[in-house]
PDB file of C-alpha atoms in Angstrom:
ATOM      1  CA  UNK A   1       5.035  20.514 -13.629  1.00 54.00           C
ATOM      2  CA  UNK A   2       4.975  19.306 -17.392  1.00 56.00           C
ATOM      3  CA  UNK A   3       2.228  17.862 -19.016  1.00 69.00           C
ATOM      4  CA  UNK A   4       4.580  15.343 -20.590  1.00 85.00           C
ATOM      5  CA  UNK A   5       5.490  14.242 -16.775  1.00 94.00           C
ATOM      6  CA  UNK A   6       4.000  10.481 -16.135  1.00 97.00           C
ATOM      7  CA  UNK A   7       0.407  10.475 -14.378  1.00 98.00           C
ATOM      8  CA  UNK A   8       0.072   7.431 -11.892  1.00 98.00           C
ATOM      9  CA  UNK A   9      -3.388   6.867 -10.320  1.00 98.00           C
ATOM     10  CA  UNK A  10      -3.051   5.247  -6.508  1.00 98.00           C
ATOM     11  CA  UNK A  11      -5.633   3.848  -4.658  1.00 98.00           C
ATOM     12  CA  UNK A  12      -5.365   1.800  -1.598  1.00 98.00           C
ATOM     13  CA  UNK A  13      -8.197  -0.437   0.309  1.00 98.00           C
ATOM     14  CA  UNK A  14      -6.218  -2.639   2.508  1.00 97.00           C
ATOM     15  CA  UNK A  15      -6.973  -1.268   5.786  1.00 96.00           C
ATOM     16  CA  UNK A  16     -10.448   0.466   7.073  1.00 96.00           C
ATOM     17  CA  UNK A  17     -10.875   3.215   3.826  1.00 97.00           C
ATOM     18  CA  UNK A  18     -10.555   3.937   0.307  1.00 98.00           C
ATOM     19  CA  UNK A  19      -7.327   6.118  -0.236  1.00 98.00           C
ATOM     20  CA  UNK A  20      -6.875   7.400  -3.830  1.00 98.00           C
ATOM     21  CA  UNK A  21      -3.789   9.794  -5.123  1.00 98.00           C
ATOM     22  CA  UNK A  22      -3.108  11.126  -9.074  1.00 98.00           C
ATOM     23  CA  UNK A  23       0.741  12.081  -9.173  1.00 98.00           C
ATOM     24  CA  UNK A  24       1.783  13.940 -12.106  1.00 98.00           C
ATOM     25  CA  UNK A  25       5.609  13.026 -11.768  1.00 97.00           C
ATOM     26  CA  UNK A  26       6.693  15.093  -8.333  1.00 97.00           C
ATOM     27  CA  UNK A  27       3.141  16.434  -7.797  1.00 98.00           C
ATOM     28  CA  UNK A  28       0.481  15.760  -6.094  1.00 98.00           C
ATOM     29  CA  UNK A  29      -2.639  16.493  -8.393  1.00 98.00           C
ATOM     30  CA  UNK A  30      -5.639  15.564  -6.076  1.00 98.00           C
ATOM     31  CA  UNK A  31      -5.878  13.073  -2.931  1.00 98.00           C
ATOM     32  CA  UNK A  32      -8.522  11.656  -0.951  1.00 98.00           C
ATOM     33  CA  UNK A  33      -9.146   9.502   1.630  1.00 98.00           C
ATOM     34  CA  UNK A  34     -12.674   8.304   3.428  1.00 98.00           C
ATOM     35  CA  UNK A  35     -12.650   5.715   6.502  1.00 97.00           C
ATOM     36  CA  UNK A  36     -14.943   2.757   5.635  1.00 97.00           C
ATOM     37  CA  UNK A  37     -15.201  -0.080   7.307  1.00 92.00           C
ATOM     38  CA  UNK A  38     -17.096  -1.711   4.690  1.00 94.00           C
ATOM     39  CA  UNK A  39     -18.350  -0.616   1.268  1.00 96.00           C
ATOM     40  CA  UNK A  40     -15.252  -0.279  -0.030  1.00 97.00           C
ATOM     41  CA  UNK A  41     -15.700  -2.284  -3.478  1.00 96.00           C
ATOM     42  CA  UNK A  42     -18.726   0.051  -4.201  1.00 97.00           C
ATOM     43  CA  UNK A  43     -17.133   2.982  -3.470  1.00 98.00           C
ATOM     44  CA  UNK A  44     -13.104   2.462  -5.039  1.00 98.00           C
ATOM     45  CA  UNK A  45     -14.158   3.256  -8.784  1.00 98.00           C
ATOM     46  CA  UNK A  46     -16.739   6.575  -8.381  1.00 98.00           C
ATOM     47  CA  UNK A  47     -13.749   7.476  -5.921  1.00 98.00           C
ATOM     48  CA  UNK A  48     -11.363   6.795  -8.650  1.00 98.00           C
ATOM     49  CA  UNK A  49     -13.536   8.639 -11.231  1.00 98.00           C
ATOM     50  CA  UNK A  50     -13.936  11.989  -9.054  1.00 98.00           C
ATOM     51  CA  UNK A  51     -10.273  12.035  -8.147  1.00 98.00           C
ATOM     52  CA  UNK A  52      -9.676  11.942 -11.782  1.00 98.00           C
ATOM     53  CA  UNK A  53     -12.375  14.360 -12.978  1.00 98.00           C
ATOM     54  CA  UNK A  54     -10.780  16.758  -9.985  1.00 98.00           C
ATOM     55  CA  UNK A  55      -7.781  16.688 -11.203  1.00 98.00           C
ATOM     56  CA  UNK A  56      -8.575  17.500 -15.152  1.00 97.00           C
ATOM     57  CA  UNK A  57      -7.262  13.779 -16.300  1.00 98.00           C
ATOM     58  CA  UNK A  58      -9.268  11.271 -18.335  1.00 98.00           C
ATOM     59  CA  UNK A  59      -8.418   7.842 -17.692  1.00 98.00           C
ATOM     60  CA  UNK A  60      -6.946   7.787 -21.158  1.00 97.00           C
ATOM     61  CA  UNK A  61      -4.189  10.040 -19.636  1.00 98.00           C
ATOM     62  CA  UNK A  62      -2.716   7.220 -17.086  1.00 98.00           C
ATOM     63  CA  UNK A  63       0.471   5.965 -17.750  1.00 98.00           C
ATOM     64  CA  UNK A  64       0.254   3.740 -14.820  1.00 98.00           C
ATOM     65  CA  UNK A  65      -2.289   2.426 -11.833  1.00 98.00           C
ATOM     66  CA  UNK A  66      -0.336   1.676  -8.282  1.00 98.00           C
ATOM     67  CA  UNK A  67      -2.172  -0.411  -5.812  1.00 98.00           C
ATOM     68  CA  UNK A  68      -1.595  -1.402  -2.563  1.00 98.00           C
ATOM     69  CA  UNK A  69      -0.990  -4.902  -2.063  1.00 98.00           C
ATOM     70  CA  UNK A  70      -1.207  -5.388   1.759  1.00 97.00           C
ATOM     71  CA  UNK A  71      -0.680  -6.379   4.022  1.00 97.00           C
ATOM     72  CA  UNK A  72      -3.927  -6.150   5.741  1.00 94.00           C
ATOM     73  CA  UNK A  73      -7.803  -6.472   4.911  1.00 93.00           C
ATOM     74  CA  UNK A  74      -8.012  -9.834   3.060  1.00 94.00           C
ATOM     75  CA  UNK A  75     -11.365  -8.525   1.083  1.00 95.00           C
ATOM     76  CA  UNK A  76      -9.966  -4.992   0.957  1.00 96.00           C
ATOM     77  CA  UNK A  77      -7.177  -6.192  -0.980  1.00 97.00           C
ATOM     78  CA  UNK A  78      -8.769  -8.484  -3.102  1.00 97.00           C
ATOM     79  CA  UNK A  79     -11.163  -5.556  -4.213  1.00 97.00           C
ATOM     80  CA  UNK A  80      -8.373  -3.415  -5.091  1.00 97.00           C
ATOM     81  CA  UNK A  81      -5.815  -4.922  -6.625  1.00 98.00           C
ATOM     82  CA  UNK A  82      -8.597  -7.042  -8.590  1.00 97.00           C
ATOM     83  CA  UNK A  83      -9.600  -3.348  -9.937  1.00 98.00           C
ATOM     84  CA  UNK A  84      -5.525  -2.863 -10.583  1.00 98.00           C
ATOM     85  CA  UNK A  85      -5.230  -5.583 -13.148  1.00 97.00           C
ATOM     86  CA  UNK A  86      -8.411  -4.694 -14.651  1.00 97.00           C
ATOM     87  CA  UNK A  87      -7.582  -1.200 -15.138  1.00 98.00           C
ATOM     88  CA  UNK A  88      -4.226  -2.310 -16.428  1.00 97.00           C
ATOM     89  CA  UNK A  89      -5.812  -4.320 -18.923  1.00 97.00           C
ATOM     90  CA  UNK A  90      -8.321  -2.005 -20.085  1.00 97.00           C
ATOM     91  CA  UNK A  91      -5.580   0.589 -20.433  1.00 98.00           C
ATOM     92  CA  UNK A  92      -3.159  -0.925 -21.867  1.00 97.00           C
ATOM     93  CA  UNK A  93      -0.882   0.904 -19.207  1.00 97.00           C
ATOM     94  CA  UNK A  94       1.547  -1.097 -16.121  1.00 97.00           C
ATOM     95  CA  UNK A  95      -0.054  -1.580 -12.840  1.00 98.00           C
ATOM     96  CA  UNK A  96       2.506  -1.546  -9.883  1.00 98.00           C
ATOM     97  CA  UNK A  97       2.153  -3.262  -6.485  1.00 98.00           C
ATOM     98  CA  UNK A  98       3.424  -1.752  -3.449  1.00 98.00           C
ATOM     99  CA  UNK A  99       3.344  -2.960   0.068  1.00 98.00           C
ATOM    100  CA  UNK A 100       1.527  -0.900   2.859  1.00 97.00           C
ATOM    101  CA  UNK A 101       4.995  -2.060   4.864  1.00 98.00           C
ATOM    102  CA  UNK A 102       6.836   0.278   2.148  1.00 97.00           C
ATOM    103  CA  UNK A 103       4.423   2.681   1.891  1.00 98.00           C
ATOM    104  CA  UNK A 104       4.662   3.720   4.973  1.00 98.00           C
ATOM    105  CA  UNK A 105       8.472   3.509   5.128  1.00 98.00           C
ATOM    106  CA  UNK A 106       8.503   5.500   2.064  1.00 98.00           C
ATOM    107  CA  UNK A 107      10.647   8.853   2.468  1.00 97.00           C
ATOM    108  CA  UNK A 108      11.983   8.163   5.692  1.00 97.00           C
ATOM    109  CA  UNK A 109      16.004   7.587   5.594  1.00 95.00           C
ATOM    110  CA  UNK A 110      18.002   5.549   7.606  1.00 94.00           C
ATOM    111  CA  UNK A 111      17.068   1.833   8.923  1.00 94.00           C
ATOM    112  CA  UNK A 112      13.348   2.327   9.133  1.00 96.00           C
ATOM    113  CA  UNK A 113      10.909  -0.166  10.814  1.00 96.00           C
ATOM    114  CA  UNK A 114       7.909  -0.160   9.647  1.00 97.00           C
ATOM    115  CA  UNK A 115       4.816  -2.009  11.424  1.00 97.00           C
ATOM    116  CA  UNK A 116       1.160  -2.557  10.988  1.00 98.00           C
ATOM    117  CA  UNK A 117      -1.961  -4.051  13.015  1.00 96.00           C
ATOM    118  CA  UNK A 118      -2.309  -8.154  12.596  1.00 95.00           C
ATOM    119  CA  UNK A 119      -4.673  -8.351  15.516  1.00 90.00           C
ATOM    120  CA  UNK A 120      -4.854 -11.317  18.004  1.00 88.00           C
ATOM    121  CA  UNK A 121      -1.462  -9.147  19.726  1.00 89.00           C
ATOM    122  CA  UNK A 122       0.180  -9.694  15.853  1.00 95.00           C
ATOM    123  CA  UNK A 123       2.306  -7.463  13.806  1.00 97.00           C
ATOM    124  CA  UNK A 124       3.180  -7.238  10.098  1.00 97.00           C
ATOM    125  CA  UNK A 125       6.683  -6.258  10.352  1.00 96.00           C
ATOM    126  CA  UNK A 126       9.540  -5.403   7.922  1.00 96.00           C
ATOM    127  CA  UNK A 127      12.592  -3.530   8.041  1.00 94.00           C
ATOM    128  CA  UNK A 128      14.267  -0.960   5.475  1.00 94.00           C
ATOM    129  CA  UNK A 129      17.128   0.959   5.177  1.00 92.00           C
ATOM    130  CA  UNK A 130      19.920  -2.416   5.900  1.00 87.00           C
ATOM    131  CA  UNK A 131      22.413  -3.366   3.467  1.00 79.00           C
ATOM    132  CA  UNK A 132      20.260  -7.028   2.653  1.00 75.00           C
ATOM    133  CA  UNK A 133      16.650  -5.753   3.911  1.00 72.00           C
ATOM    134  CA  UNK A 134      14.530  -7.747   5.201  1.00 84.00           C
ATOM    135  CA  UNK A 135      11.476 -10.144   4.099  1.00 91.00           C
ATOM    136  CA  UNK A 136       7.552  -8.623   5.666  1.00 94.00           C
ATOM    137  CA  UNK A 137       6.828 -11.050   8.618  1.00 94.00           C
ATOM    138  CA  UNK A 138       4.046 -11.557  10.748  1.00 95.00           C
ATOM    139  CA  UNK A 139       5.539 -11.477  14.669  1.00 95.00           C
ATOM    140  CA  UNK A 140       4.909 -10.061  17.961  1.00 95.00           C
ATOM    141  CA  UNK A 141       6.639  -7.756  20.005  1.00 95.00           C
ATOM    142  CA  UNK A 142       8.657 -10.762  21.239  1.00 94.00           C
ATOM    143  CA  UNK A 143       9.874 -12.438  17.484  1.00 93.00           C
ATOM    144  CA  UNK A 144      10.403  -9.354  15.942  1.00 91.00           C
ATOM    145  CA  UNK A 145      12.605  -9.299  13.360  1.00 85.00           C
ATOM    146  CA  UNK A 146      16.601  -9.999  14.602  1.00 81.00           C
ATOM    147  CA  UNK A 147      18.531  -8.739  11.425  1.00 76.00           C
ATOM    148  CA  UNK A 148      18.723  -4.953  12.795  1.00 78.00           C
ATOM    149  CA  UNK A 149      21.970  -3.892  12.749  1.00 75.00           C
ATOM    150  CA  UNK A 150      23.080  -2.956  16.509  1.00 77.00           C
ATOM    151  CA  UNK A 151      23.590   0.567  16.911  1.00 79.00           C
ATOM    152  CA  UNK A 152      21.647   2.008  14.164  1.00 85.00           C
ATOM    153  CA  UNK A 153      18.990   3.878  16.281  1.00 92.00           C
ATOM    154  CA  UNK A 154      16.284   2.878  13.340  1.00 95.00           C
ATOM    155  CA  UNK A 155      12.769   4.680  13.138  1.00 96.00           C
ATOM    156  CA  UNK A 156      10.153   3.204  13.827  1.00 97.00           C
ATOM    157  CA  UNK A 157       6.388   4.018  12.250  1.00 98.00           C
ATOM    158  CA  UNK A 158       2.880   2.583  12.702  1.00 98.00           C
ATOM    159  CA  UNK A 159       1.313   0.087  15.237  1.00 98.00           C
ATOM    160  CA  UNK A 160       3.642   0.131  18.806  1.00 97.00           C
ATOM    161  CA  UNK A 161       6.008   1.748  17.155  1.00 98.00           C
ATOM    162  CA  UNK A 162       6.664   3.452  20.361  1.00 98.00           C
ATOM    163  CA  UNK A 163       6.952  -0.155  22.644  1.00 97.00           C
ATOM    164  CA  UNK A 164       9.030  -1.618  18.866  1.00 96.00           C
ATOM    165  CA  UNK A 165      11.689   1.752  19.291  1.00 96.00           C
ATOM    166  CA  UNK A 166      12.264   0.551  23.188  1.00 95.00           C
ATOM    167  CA  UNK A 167      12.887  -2.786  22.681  1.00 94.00           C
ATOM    168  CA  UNK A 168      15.408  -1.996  19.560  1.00 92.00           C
ATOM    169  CA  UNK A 169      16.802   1.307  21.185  1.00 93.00           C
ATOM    170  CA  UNK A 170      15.191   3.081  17.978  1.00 95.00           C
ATOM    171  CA  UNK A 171      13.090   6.474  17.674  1.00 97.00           C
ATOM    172  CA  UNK A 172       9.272   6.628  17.118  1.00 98.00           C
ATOM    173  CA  UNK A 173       8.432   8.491  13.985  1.00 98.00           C
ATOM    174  CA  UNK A 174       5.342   9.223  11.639  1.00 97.00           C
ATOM    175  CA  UNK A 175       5.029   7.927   7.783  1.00 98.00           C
ATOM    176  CA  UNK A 176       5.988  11.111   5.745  1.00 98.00           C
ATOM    177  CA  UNK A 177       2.744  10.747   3.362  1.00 98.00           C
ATOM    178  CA  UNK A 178      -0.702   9.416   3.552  1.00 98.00           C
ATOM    179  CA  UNK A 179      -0.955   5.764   1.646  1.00 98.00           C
ATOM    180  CA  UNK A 180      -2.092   6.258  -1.388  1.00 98.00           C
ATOM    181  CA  UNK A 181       0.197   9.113  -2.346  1.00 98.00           C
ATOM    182  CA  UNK A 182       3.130   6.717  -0.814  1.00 98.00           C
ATOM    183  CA  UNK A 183       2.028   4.614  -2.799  1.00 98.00           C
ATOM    184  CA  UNK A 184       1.903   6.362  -6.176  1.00 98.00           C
ATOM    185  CA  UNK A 185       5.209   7.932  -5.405  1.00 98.00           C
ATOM    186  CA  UNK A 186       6.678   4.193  -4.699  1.00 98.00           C
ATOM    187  CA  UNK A 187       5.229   3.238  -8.346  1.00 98.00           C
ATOM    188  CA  UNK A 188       6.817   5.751  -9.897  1.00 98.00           C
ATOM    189  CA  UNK A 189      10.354   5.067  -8.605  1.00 97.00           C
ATOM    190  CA  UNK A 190       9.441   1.248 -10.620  1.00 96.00           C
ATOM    191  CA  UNK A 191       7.962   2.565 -13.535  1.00 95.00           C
ATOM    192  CA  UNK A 192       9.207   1.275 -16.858  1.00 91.00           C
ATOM    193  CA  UNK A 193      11.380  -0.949 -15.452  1.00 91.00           C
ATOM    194  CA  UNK A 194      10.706  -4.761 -16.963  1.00 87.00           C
ATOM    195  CA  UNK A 195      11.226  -6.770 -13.662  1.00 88.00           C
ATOM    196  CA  UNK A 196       8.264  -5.410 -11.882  1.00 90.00           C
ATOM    197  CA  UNK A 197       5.428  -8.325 -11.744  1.00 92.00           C
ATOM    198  CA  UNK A 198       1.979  -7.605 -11.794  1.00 93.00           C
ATOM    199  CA  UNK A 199       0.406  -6.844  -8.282  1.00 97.00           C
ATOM    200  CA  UNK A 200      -0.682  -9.999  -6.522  1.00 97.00           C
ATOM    201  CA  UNK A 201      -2.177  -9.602  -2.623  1.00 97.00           C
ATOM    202  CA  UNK A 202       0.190  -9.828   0.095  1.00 96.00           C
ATOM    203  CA  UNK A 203      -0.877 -12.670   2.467  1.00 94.00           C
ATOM    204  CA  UNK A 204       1.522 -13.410   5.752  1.00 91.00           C
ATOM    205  CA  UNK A 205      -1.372 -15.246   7.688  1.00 78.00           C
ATOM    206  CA  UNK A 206      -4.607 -17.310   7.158  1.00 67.00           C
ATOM    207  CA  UNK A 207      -7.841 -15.132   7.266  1.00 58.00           C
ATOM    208  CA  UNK A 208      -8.936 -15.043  10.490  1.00 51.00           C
ATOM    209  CA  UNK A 209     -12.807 -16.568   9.349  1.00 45.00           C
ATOM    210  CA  UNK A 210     -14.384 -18.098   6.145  1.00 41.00           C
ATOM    211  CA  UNK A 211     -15.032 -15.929   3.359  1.00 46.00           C
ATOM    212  CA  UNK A 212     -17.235 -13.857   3.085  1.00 46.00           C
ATOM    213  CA  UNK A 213     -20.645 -14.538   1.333  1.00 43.00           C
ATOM    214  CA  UNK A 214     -20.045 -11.485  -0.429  1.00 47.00           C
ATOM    215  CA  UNK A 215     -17.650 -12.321  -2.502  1.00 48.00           C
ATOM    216  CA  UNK A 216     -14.581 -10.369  -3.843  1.00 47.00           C
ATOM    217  CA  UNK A 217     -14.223  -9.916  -7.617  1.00 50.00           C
ATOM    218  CA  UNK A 218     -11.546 -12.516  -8.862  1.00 54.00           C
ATOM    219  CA  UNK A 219      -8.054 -11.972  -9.426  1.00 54.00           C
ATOM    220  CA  UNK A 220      -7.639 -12.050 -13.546  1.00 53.00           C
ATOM    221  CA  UNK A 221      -5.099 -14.539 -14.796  1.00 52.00           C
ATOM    222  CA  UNK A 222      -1.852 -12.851 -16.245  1.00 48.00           C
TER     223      UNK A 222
END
């Protein structure tokens, strides 16, 4: 892989873990992932640092950050796309937003539902692959999304996938890469184009309890 080929730093804390990918263009350089359940604002930038260190790049070298945007964790994705922005600022380089919902979907052809743990019996829920798409929504098993298409056998990844592929006559399937290389690789199908905003959390519900006293760096203005 050339040199000259874009580097894209990923990093995801939406869910229980830091996840953290450098792609150089096709490649993947270095990944990582640790489980956390907390801890993961002190942890996301020496993560960051190592995976960048491990694979030989300075962050001088980025030409872009890609963040996961949620849904999920409200903290966790305060904490990272907070660091997102900031990087992009210090940098001087893009930072891209991708949803966990098309993360996961990422790679997978055909109509592709793609579903993730709200709690309380909730899903986050969106569908890929249709001729209009779809919109992420937060559902259960019974609302789930009615735009897809009859007939399309679609797969279906993540939480009860396999109760989501009986009830839409679909096939269960697994994500084809871990998040935060989905992730980068999603960024760099976006990168350089103009339209792309800057990454902003992806809310479908209220947070299920005040926030916490520990609060999450702030969101910088654009």
């Amino acid at each position: 892989m050339s040199s000259d080929a874009p580097l894209i730093l990923g990093f995801d804390t939406s869910a229980p873990h830091c996840a953290v990918a450098l792609l150089r263009g096709t490649e993947i350089l270095v990944q990582h992932q640790e489980d956390m359940a907390r801890g993961q604002a002190e942890r996301l930038m020496p993560l960051l640092e190592e995976t960048l260190a491990e694979g030989g790049a300075t962050w001088a070298d980025l030409n872009a950050v890609a963040v996961g945007i949620g849904p999920g964790n409200f903290t966790g994705i305060r904490i990272s796309v907070s660091a997102a922005r900031g990087l992009a600022l210090g940098l001087d380089v893009p930072a891209i937003g991708v949803s966990s919902l098309e993360a996961q979907a990422f790679g997978t052809a055909g109509v592709v539902i793609s579903s993730l743990d709200a709690r309380r019996e909730g899903l986050y829920v969106q569908v890929f692959g249709t001729l209009t798409g779809s919109q992420p929504s937060h559902c259960t098993l019974d609302t789930l999304p009615s735009d897809i298409p009859a007939g399309t056998e679609p797969s279906c990844l993540g939480h009860r996938a396999d109760e989501i592929a009986a009830l839409c006559a679909g096939t269960v399937a697994t994500a084809r890469y871990p998040v935060a290389e989905a992730i980068s690789r999603v960024a760099a199908t976006r990168l350089g184009r103009i339209d792309v905003p800057p990454p902003a959390p992806l809310y479908l519900r209220e947070a299920d309890a005040a926030p916490s006293r520990d609060t999450p760096p702030a969101l910088l203005d654009d």
